[in-house]
Amino acid sequence: MMNTEKFRNACEAAVQTFTKLNNDQFDEIRSKLEYCIGSYDYDKNPSGLIEYGRIALEELKAFKEKNPRKVNKKILADLEKHLQ
């Protein structure tokens, strides 16, 4: 069973990572993830959070492959752990 509060926090950390990377390619996923976090905070329905959390995880993993030092392993681990 997913702990949605912890997953929400992992998504928040992903948003902060996208912001720090300051790369236009992540603007869309960052804004959608921010929206889904706000939506989840309002109605506690995690469906959008899960959908965009998965996308964020894939985007961050791909970016980390090319830029290993720019993405914290803990953020990836937290997202993966809560998506299982």
PDB file of N, CA and C in Angstrom:
ATOM      1  N   MET A   1       0.845  -1.203   0.000  1.00  0.00           N
ATOM      2  CA  MET A   1       0.000   0.000   0.000  1.00  0.00           C
ATOM      3  C   MET A   1       0.879   1.252   0.000  1.00  0.00           C
ATOM      4  N   MET A   2       0.562   2.154  -0.869  1.00  0.00           N
ATOM      5  CA  MET A   2       1.348   3.379  -1.007  1.00  0.00           C
ATOM      6  C   MET A   2       1.064   4.346   0.142  1.00  0.00           C
ATOM      7  N   ASN A   3       2.123   4.932   0.672  1.00  0.00           N
ATOM      8  CA  ASN A   3       1.962   6.020   1.623  1.00  0.00           C
ATOM      9  C   ASN A   3       1.917   7.309   0.797  1.00  0.00           C
ATOM     10  N   THR A   4       0.700   7.806   0.554  1.00  0.00           N
ATOM     11  CA  THR A   4       0.552   8.932  -0.371  1.00  0.00           C
ATOM     12  C   THR A   4       1.155  10.220   0.173  1.00  0.00           C
ATOM     13  N   GLU A   5       1.160  10.409   1.481  1.00  0.00           N
ATOM     14  CA  GLU A   5       1.770  11.625   2.035  1.00  0.00           C
ATOM     15  C   GLU A   5       3.272  11.636   1.766  1.00  0.00           C
ATOM     16  N   LYS A   6       3.917  10.489   1.966  1.00  0.00           N
ATOM     17  CA  LYS A   6       5.362  10.422   1.705  1.00  0.00           C
ATOM     18  C   LYS A   6       5.639  10.550   0.216  1.00  0.00           C
ATOM     19  N   PHE A   7       4.764   9.979  -0.608  1.00  0.00           N
ATOM     20  CA  PHE A   7       4.935  10.114  -2.054  1.00  0.00           C
ATOM     21  C   PHE A   7       4.748  11.567  -2.463  1.00  0.00           C
ATOM     22  N   ARG A   8       3.777  12.228  -1.865  1.00  0.00           N
ATOM     23  CA  ARG A   8       3.538  13.651  -2.134  1.00  0.00           C
ATOM     24  C   ARG A   8       4.814  14.447  -1.830  1.00  0.00           C
ATOM     25  N   ASN A   9       5.443  14.141  -0.686  1.00  0.00           N
ATOM     26  CA  ASN A   9       6.667  14.837  -0.309  1.00  0.00           C
ATOM     27  C   ASN A   9       7.811  14.536  -1.278  1.00  0.00           C
ATOM     28  N   ALA A  10       7.869  13.298  -1.768  1.00  0.00           N
ATOM     29  CA  ALA A  10       8.886  12.933  -2.761  1.00  0.00           C
ATOM     30  C   ALA A  10       8.653  13.721  -4.054  1.00  0.00           C
ATOM     31  N   CYS A  11       7.394  13.897  -4.425  1.00  0.00           N
ATOM     32  CA  CYS A  11       7.061  14.692  -5.620  1.00  0.00           C
ATOM     33  C   CYS A  11       7.450  16.154  -5.417  1.00  0.00           C
ATOM     34  N   GLU A  12       7.234  16.652  -4.219  1.00  0.00           N
ATOM     35  CA  GLU A  12       7.634  18.031  -3.883  1.00  0.00           C
ATOM     36  C   GLU A  12       9.150  18.184  -4.038  1.00  0.00           C
ATOM     37  N   ALA A  13       9.903  17.187  -3.582  1.00  0.00           N
ATOM     38  CA  ALA A  13      11.368  17.217  -3.731  1.00  0.00           C
ATOM     39  C   ALA A  13      11.752  17.180  -5.210  1.00  0.00           C
ATOM     40  N   ALA A  14      11.005  16.428  -6.007  1.00  0.00           N
ATOM     41  CA  ALA A  14      11.268  16.378  -7.453  1.00  0.00           C
ATOM     42  C   ALA A  14      11.034  17.752  -8.076  1.00  0.00           C
ATOM     43  N   VAL A  15       9.964  18.432  -7.656  1.00  0.00           N
ATOM     44  CA  VAL A  15       9.684  19.787  -8.164  1.00  0.00           C
ATOM     45  C   VAL A  15      10.862  20.704  -7.833  1.00  0.00           C
ATOM     46  N   GLN A  16      11.360  20.619  -6.599  1.00  0.00           N
ATOM     47  CA  GLN A  16      12.495  21.463  -6.207  1.00  0.00           C
ATOM     48  C   GLN A  16      13.734  21.137  -7.038  1.00  0.00           C
ATOM     49  N   THR A  17      13.914  19.858  -7.348  1.00  0.00           N
ATOM     50  CA  THR A  17      15.053  19.456  -8.180  1.00  0.00           C
ATOM     51  C   THR A  17      14.914  20.039  -9.583  1.00  0.00           C
ATOM     52  N   PHE A  18      13.715  19.919 -10.168  1.00  0.00           N
ATOM     53  CA  PHE A  18      13.491  20.497 -11.497  1.00  0.00           C
ATOM     54  C   PHE A  18      13.764  21.996 -11.476  1.00  0.00           C
ATOM     55  N   THR A  19      13.344  22.665 -10.402  1.00  0.00           N
ATOM     56  CA  THR A  19      13.559  24.111 -10.282  1.00  0.00           C
ATOM     57  C   THR A  19      15.053  24.422 -10.225  1.00  0.00           C
ATOM     58  N   LYS A  20      15.799  23.662  -9.418  1.00  0.00           N
ATOM     59  CA  LYS A  20      17.249  23.884  -9.292  1.00  0.00           C
ATOM     60  C   LYS A  20      17.981  23.630 -10.604  1.00  0.00           C
ATOM     61  N   LEU A  21      17.518  22.636 -11.362  1.00  0.00           N
ATOM     62  CA  LEU A  21      18.175  22.325 -12.637  1.00  0.00           C
ATOM     63  C   LEU A  21      18.009  23.476 -13.625  1.00  0.00           C
ATOM     64  N   ASN A  22      16.958  24.266 -13.447  1.00  0.00           N
ATOM     65  CA  ASN A  22      16.734  25.469 -14.244  1.00  0.00           C
ATOM     66  C   ASN A  22      16.878  25.189 -15.744  1.00  0.00           C
ATOM     67  N   ASN A  23      16.170  24.158 -16.190  1.00  0.00           N
ATOM     68  CA  ASN A  23      16.244  23.723 -17.577  1.00  0.00           C
ATOM     69  C   ASN A  23      14.836  23.783 -18.167  1.00  0.00           C
ATOM     70  N   ASP A  24      14.689  24.518 -19.256  1.00  0.00           N
ATOM     71  CA  ASP A  24      13.369  24.706 -19.874  1.00  0.00           C
ATOM     72  C   ASP A  24      12.678  23.385 -20.206  1.00  0.00           C
ATOM     73  N   GLN A  25      13.442  22.332 -20.483  1.00  0.00           N
ATOM     74  CA  GLN A  25      12.824  21.064 -20.871  1.00  0.00           C
ATOM     75  C   GLN A  25      11.956  20.496 -19.740  1.00  0.00           C
ATOM     76  N   PHE A  26      12.168  20.952 -18.500  1.00  0.00           N
ATOM     77  CA  PHE A  26      11.407  20.421 -17.367  1.00  0.00           C
ATOM     78  C   PHE A  26      10.257  21.333 -16.927  1.00  0.00           C
ATOM     79  N   ASP A  27      10.060  22.458 -17.604  1.00  0.00           N
ATOM     80  CA  ASP A  27       9.011  23.399 -17.182  1.00  0.00           C
ATOM     81  C   ASP A  27       7.634  22.757 -17.148  1.00  0.00           C
ATOM     82  N   GLU A  28       7.308  21.989 -18.180  1.00  0.00           N
ATOM     83  CA  GLU A  28       5.971  21.408 -18.259  1.00  0.00           C
ATOM     84  C   GLU A  28       5.734  20.372 -17.161  1.00  0.00           C
ATOM     85  N   ILE A  29       6.664  19.444 -16.990  1.00  0.00           N
ATOM     86  CA  ILE A  29       6.472  18.413 -15.969  1.00  0.00           C
ATOM     87  C   ILE A  29       6.475  19.048 -14.578  1.00  0.00           C
ATOM     88  N   ARG A  30       7.317  20.052 -14.368  1.00  0.00           N
ATOM     89  CA  ARG A  30       7.342  20.719 -13.060  1.00  0.00           C
ATOM     90  C   ARG A  30       5.996  21.376 -12.765  1.00  0.00           C
ATOM     91  N   SER A  31       5.457  22.078 -13.739  1.00  0.00           N
ATOM     92  CA  SER A  31       4.191  22.777 -13.481  1.00  0.00           C
ATOM     93  C   SER A  31       3.038  21.784 -13.310  1.00  0.00           C
ATOM     94  N   LYS A  32       3.050  20.688 -14.057  1.00  0.00           N
ATOM     95  CA  LYS A  32       1.989  19.684 -13.892  1.00  0.00           C
ATOM     96  C   LYS A  32       2.093  18.996 -12.539  1.00  0.00           C
ATOM     97  N   LEU A  33       3.320  18.726 -12.115  1.00  0.00           N
ATOM     98  CA  LEU A  33       3.530  18.101 -10.814  1.00  0.00           C
ATOM     99  C   LEU A  33       3.102  19.047  -9.692  1.00  0.00           C
ATOM    100  N   GLU A  34       3.439  20.324  -9.830  1.00  0.00           N
ATOM    101  CA  GLU A  34       3.004  21.320  -8.830  1.00  0.00           C
ATOM    102  C   GLU A  34       1.478  21.357  -8.749  1.00  0.00           C
ATOM    103  N   TYR A  35       0.823  21.338  -9.912  1.00  0.00           N
ATOM    104  CA  TYR A  35      -0.637  21.348  -9.943  1.00  0.00           C
ATOM    105  C   TYR A  35      -1.194  20.105  -9.240  1.00  0.00           C
ATOM    106  N   CYS A  36      -0.613  18.946  -9.534  1.00  0.00           N
ATOM    107  CA  CYS A  36      -1.094  17.690  -8.948  1.00  0.00           C
ATOM    108  C   CYS A  36      -0.875  17.652  -7.435  1.00  0.00           C
ATOM    109  N   ILE A  37       0.219  18.238  -6.964  1.00  0.00           N
ATOM    110  CA  ILE A  37       0.455  18.317  -5.517  1.00  0.00           C
ATOM    111  C   ILE A  37      -0.629  19.168  -4.873  1.00  0.00           C
ATOM    112  N   GLY A  38      -0.913  20.315  -5.479  1.00  0.00           N
ATOM    113  CA  GLY A  38      -1.965  21.188  -4.953  1.00  0.00           C
ATOM    114  C   GLY A  38      -3.325  20.512  -4.984  1.00  0.00           C
ATOM    115  N   SER A  39      -3.605  19.810  -6.062  1.00  0.00           N
ATOM    116  CA  SER A  39      -4.866  19.090  -6.198  1.00  0.00           C
ATOM    117  C   SER A  39      -4.975  17.995  -5.135  1.00  0.00           C
ATOM    118  N   TYR A  40      -3.886  17.267  -4.938  1.00  0.00           N
ATOM    119  CA  TYR A  40      -3.877  16.214  -3.913  1.00  0.00           C
ATOM    120  C   TYR A  40      -4.085  16.819  -2.521  1.00  0.00           C
ATOM    121  N   ASP A  41      -3.422  17.938  -2.254  1.00  0.00           N
ATOM    122  CA  ASP A  41      -3.593  18.593  -0.950  1.00  0.00           C
ATOM    123  C   ASP A  41      -5.054  18.973  -0.717  1.00  0.00           C
ATOM    124  N   TYR A  42      -5.736  19.320  -1.788  1.00  0.00           N
ATOM    125  CA  TYR A  42      -7.131  19.742  -1.688  1.00  0.00           C
ATOM    126  C   TYR A  42      -8.083  18.557  -1.515  1.00  0.00           C
ATOM    127  N   ASP A  43      -7.946  17.536  -2.376  1.00  0.00           N
ATOM    128  CA  ASP A  43      -8.962  16.467  -2.369  1.00  0.00           C
ATOM    129  C   ASP A  43      -8.451  15.079  -1.958  1.00  0.00           C
ATOM    130  N   LYS A  44      -7.144  14.968  -1.700  1.00  0.00           N
ATOM    131  CA  LYS A  44      -6.529  13.692  -1.269  1.00  0.00           C
ATOM    132  C   LYS A  44      -6.693  12.569  -2.291  1.00  0.00           C
ATOM    133  N   ASN A  45      -6.957  12.914  -3.547  1.00  0.00           N
ATOM    134  CA  ASN A  45      -7.016  11.914  -4.616  1.00  0.00           C
ATOM    135  C   ASN A  45      -5.646  11.885  -5.293  1.00  0.00           C
ATOM    136  N   PRO A  46      -4.902  10.770  -5.161  1.00  0.00           N
ATOM    137  CA  PRO A  46      -3.515  10.746  -5.646  1.00  0.00           C
ATOM    138  C   PRO A  46      -3.339  10.380  -7.116  1.00  0.00           C
ATOM    139  N   SER A  47      -4.412  10.236  -7.901  1.00  0.00           N
ATOM    140  CA  SER A  47      -4.250   9.706  -9.265  1.00  0.00           C
ATOM    141  C   SER A  47      -3.326  10.566 -10.128  1.00  0.00           C
ATOM    142  N   GLY A  48      -3.499  11.875 -10.141  1.00  0.00           N
ATOM    143  CA  GLY A  48      -2.631  12.751 -10.937  1.00  0.00           C
ATOM    144  C   GLY A  48      -1.210  12.757 -10.407  1.00  0.00           C
ATOM    145  N   LEU A  49      -1.107  12.732  -9.092  1.00  0.00           N
ATOM    146  CA  LEU A  49       0.203  12.711  -8.435  1.00  0.00           C
ATOM    147  C   LEU A  49       0.982  11.465  -8.858  1.00  0.00           C
ATOM    148  N   ILE A  50       0.312  10.326  -8.880  1.00  0.00           N
ATOM    149  CA  ILE A  50       0.961   9.073  -9.271  1.00  0.00           C
ATOM    150  C   ILE A  50       1.374   9.138 -10.740  1.00  0.00           C
ATOM    151  N   GLU A  51       0.455   9.606 -11.591  1.00  0.00           N
ATOM    152  CA  GLU A  51       0.747   9.683 -13.027  1.00  0.00           C
ATOM    153  C   GLU A  51       1.968  10.567 -13.304  1.00  0.00           C
ATOM    154  N   TYR A  52       1.973  11.775 -12.747  1.00  0.00           N
ATOM    155  CA  TYR A  52       3.074  12.693 -13.033  1.00  0.00           C
ATOM    156  C   TYR A  52       4.305  12.405 -12.189  1.00  0.00           C
ATOM    157  N   GLY A  53       4.133  11.739 -11.057  1.00  0.00           N
ATOM    158  CA  GLY A  53       5.281  11.284 -10.273  1.00  0.00           C
ATOM    159  C   GLY A  53       6.094  10.270 -11.057  1.00  0.00           C
ATOM    160  N   ARG A  54       5.398   9.378 -11.762  1.00  0.00           N
ATOM    161  CA  ARG A  54       6.081   8.385 -12.614  1.00  0.00           C
ATOM    162  C   ARG A  54       6.854   9.069 -13.740  1.00  0.00           C
ATOM    163  N   ILE A  55       6.201  10.040 -14.375  1.00  0.00           N
ATOM    164  CA  ILE A  55       6.854  10.764 -15.469  1.00  0.00           C
ATOM    165  C   ILE A  55       8.081  11.517 -14.933  1.00  0.00           C
ATOM    166  N   ALA A  56       7.915  12.159 -13.784  1.00  0.00           N
ATOM    167  CA  ALA A  56       9.034  12.895 -13.181  1.00  0.00           C
ATOM    168  C   ALA A  56      10.197  11.958 -12.885  1.00  0.00           C
ATOM    169  N   LEU A  57       9.893  10.788 -12.365  1.00  0.00           N
ATOM    170  CA  LEU A  57      10.935   9.799 -12.062  1.00  0.00           C
ATOM    171  C   LEU A  57      11.708   9.440 -13.330  1.00  0.00           C
ATOM    172  N   GLU A  58      10.996   9.157 -14.417  1.00  0.00           N
ATOM    173  CA  GLU A  58      11.649   8.794 -15.671  1.00  0.00           C
ATOM    174  C   GLU A  58      12.502   9.945 -16.212  1.00  0.00           C
ATOM    175  N   GLU A  59      11.962  11.164 -16.136  1.00  0.00           N
ATOM    176  CA  GLU A  59      12.706  12.342 -16.618  1.00  0.00           C
ATOM    177  C   GLU A  59      13.985  12.543 -15.803  1.00  0.00           C
ATOM    178  N   LEU A  60      13.863  12.413 -14.488  1.00  0.00           N
ATOM    179  CA  LEU A  60      15.029  12.615 -13.624  1.00  0.00           C
ATOM    180  C   LEU A  60      16.069  11.510 -13.820  1.00  0.00           C
ATOM    181  N   LYS A  61      15.608  10.276 -13.985  1.00  0.00           N
ATOM    182  CA  LYS A  61      16.548   9.175 -14.230  1.00  0.00           C
ATOM    183  C   LYS A  61      17.327   9.413 -15.528  1.00  0.00           C
ATOM    184  N   ALA A  62      16.620   9.788 -16.570  1.00  0.00           N
ATOM    185  CA  ALA A  62      17.273  10.031 -17.866  1.00  0.00           C
ATOM    186  C   ALA A  62      18.269  11.181 -17.756  1.00  0.00           C
ATOM    187  N   PHE A  63      17.885  12.239 -17.058  1.00  0.00           N
ATOM    188  CA  PHE A  63      18.782  13.386 -16.897  1.00  0.00           C
ATOM    189  C   PHE A  63      20.009  12.993 -16.075  1.00  0.00           C
ATOM    190  N   LYS A  64      19.797  12.180 -15.039  1.00  0.00           N
ATOM    191  CA  LYS A  64      20.898  11.769 -14.172  1.00  0.00           C
ATOM    192  C   LYS A  64      21.925  10.923 -14.939  1.00  0.00           C
ATOM    193  N   GLU A  65      21.467  10.134 -15.901  1.00  0.00           N
ATOM    194  CA  GLU A  65      22.397   9.327 -16.694  1.00  0.00           C
ATOM    195  C   GLU A  65      23.425  10.200 -17.401  1.00  0.00           C
ATOM    196  N   LYS A  66      22.981  11.340 -17.891  1.00  0.00           N
ATOM    197  CA  LYS A  66      23.879  12.235 -18.619  1.00  0.00           C
ATOM    198  C   LYS A  66      24.585  13.210 -17.679  1.00  0.00           C
ATOM    199  N   ASN A  67      23.974  13.482 -16.524  1.00  0.00           N
ATOM    200  CA  ASN A  67      24.506  14.456 -15.563  1.00  0.00           C
ATOM    201  C   ASN A  67      24.458  13.856 -14.159  1.00  0.00           C
ATOM    202  N   PRO A  68      25.321  12.891 -13.877  1.00  0.00           N
ATOM    203  CA  PRO A  68      25.198  12.109 -12.640  1.00  0.00           C
ATOM    204  C   PRO A  68      25.213  12.924 -11.352  1.00  0.00           C
ATOM    205  N   ARG A  69      25.901  14.039 -11.343  1.00  0.00           N
ATOM    206  CA  ARG A  69      26.024  14.798 -10.093  1.00  0.00           C
ATOM    207  C   ARG A  69      24.890  15.794  -9.857  1.00  0.00           C
ATOM    208  N   LYS A  70      24.018  15.955 -10.830  1.00  0.00           N
ATOM    209  CA  LYS A  70      22.997  16.996 -10.705  1.00  0.00           C
ATOM    210  C   LYS A  70      21.679  16.522 -10.106  1.00  0.00           C
ATOM    211  N   VAL A  71      21.500  15.210  -9.959  1.00  0.00           N
ATOM    212  CA  VAL A  71      20.251  14.694  -9.391  1.00  0.00           C
ATOM    213  C   VAL A  71      20.600  13.812  -8.194  1.00  0.00           C
ATOM    214  N   ASN A  72      20.011  14.136  -7.064  1.00  0.00           N
ATOM    215  CA  ASN A  72      20.246  13.404  -5.821  1.00  0.00           C
ATOM    216  C   ASN A  72      19.615  12.010  -5.902  1.00  0.00           C
ATOM    217  N   LYS A  73      20.402  10.994  -5.577  1.00  0.00           N
ATOM    218  CA  LYS A  73      19.905   9.605  -5.623  1.00  0.00           C
ATOM    219  C   LYS A  73      18.716   9.397  -4.698  1.00  0.00           C
ATOM    220  N   LYS A  74      18.686  10.108  -3.570  1.00  0.00           N
ATOM    221  CA  LYS A  74      17.613   9.931  -2.593  1.00  0.00           C
ATOM    222  C   LYS A  74      16.257  10.302  -3.203  1.00  0.00           C
ATOM    223  N   ILE A  75      16.218  11.329  -4.006  1.00  0.00           N
ATOM    224  CA  ILE A  75      14.956  11.738  -4.637  1.00  0.00           C
ATOM    225  C   ILE A  75      14.437  10.619  -5.538  1.00  0.00           C
ATOM    226  N   LEU A  76      15.335  10.041  -6.339  1.00  0.00           N
ATOM    227  CA  LEU A  76      14.932   8.937  -7.210  1.00  0.00           C
ATOM    228  C   LEU A  76      14.483   7.737  -6.379  1.00  0.00           C
ATOM    229  N   ALA A  77      15.231   7.428  -5.328  1.00  0.00           N
ATOM    230  CA  ALA A  77      14.894   6.278  -4.478  1.00  0.00           C
ATOM    231  C   ALA A  77      13.539   6.475  -3.809  1.00  0.00           C
ATOM    232  N   ASP A  78      13.276   7.689  -3.323  1.00  0.00           N
ATOM    233  CA  ASP A  78      11.993   7.963  -2.659  1.00  0.00           C
ATOM    234  C   ASP A  78      10.830   7.827  -3.630  1.00  0.00           C
ATOM    235  N   LEU A  79      10.981   8.374  -4.824  1.00  0.00           N
ATOM    236  CA  LEU A  79       9.912   8.238  -5.822  1.00  0.00           C
ATOM    237  C   LEU A  79       9.672   6.769  -6.154  1.00  0.00           C
ATOM    238  N   GLU A  80      10.754   6.034  -6.410  1.00  0.00           N
ATOM    239  CA  GLU A  80      10.616   4.623  -6.770  1.00  0.00           C
ATOM    240  C   GLU A  80       9.982   3.820  -5.645  1.00  0.00           C
ATOM    241  N   LYS A  81      10.419   4.057  -4.433  1.00  0.00           N
ATOM    242  CA  LYS A  81       9.942   3.293  -3.285  1.00  0.00           C
ATOM    243  C   LYS A  81       8.429   3.446  -3.134  1.00  0.00           C
ATOM    244  N   HIS A  82       7.929   4.652  -3.306  1.00  0.00           N
ATOM    245  CA  HIS A  82       6.514   4.898  -3.081  1.00  0.00           C
ATOM    246  C   HIS A  82       5.639   4.572  -4.287  1.00  0.00           C
ATOM    247  N   LEU A  83       6.263   4.338  -5.426  1.00  0.00           N
ATOM    248  CA  LEU A  83       5.481   3.951  -6.614  1.00  0.00           C
ATOM    249  C   LEU A  83       5.258   2.448  -6.686  1.00  0.00           C
ATOM    250  N   GLN A  84       5.951   1.676  -5.879  1.00  0.00           N
ATOM    251  CA  GLN A  84       5.803   0.217  -5.956  1.00  0.00           C
ATOM    252  C   GLN A  84       4.562  -0.260  -5.254  1.00  0.00           C
TER     253      GLN A  84
END
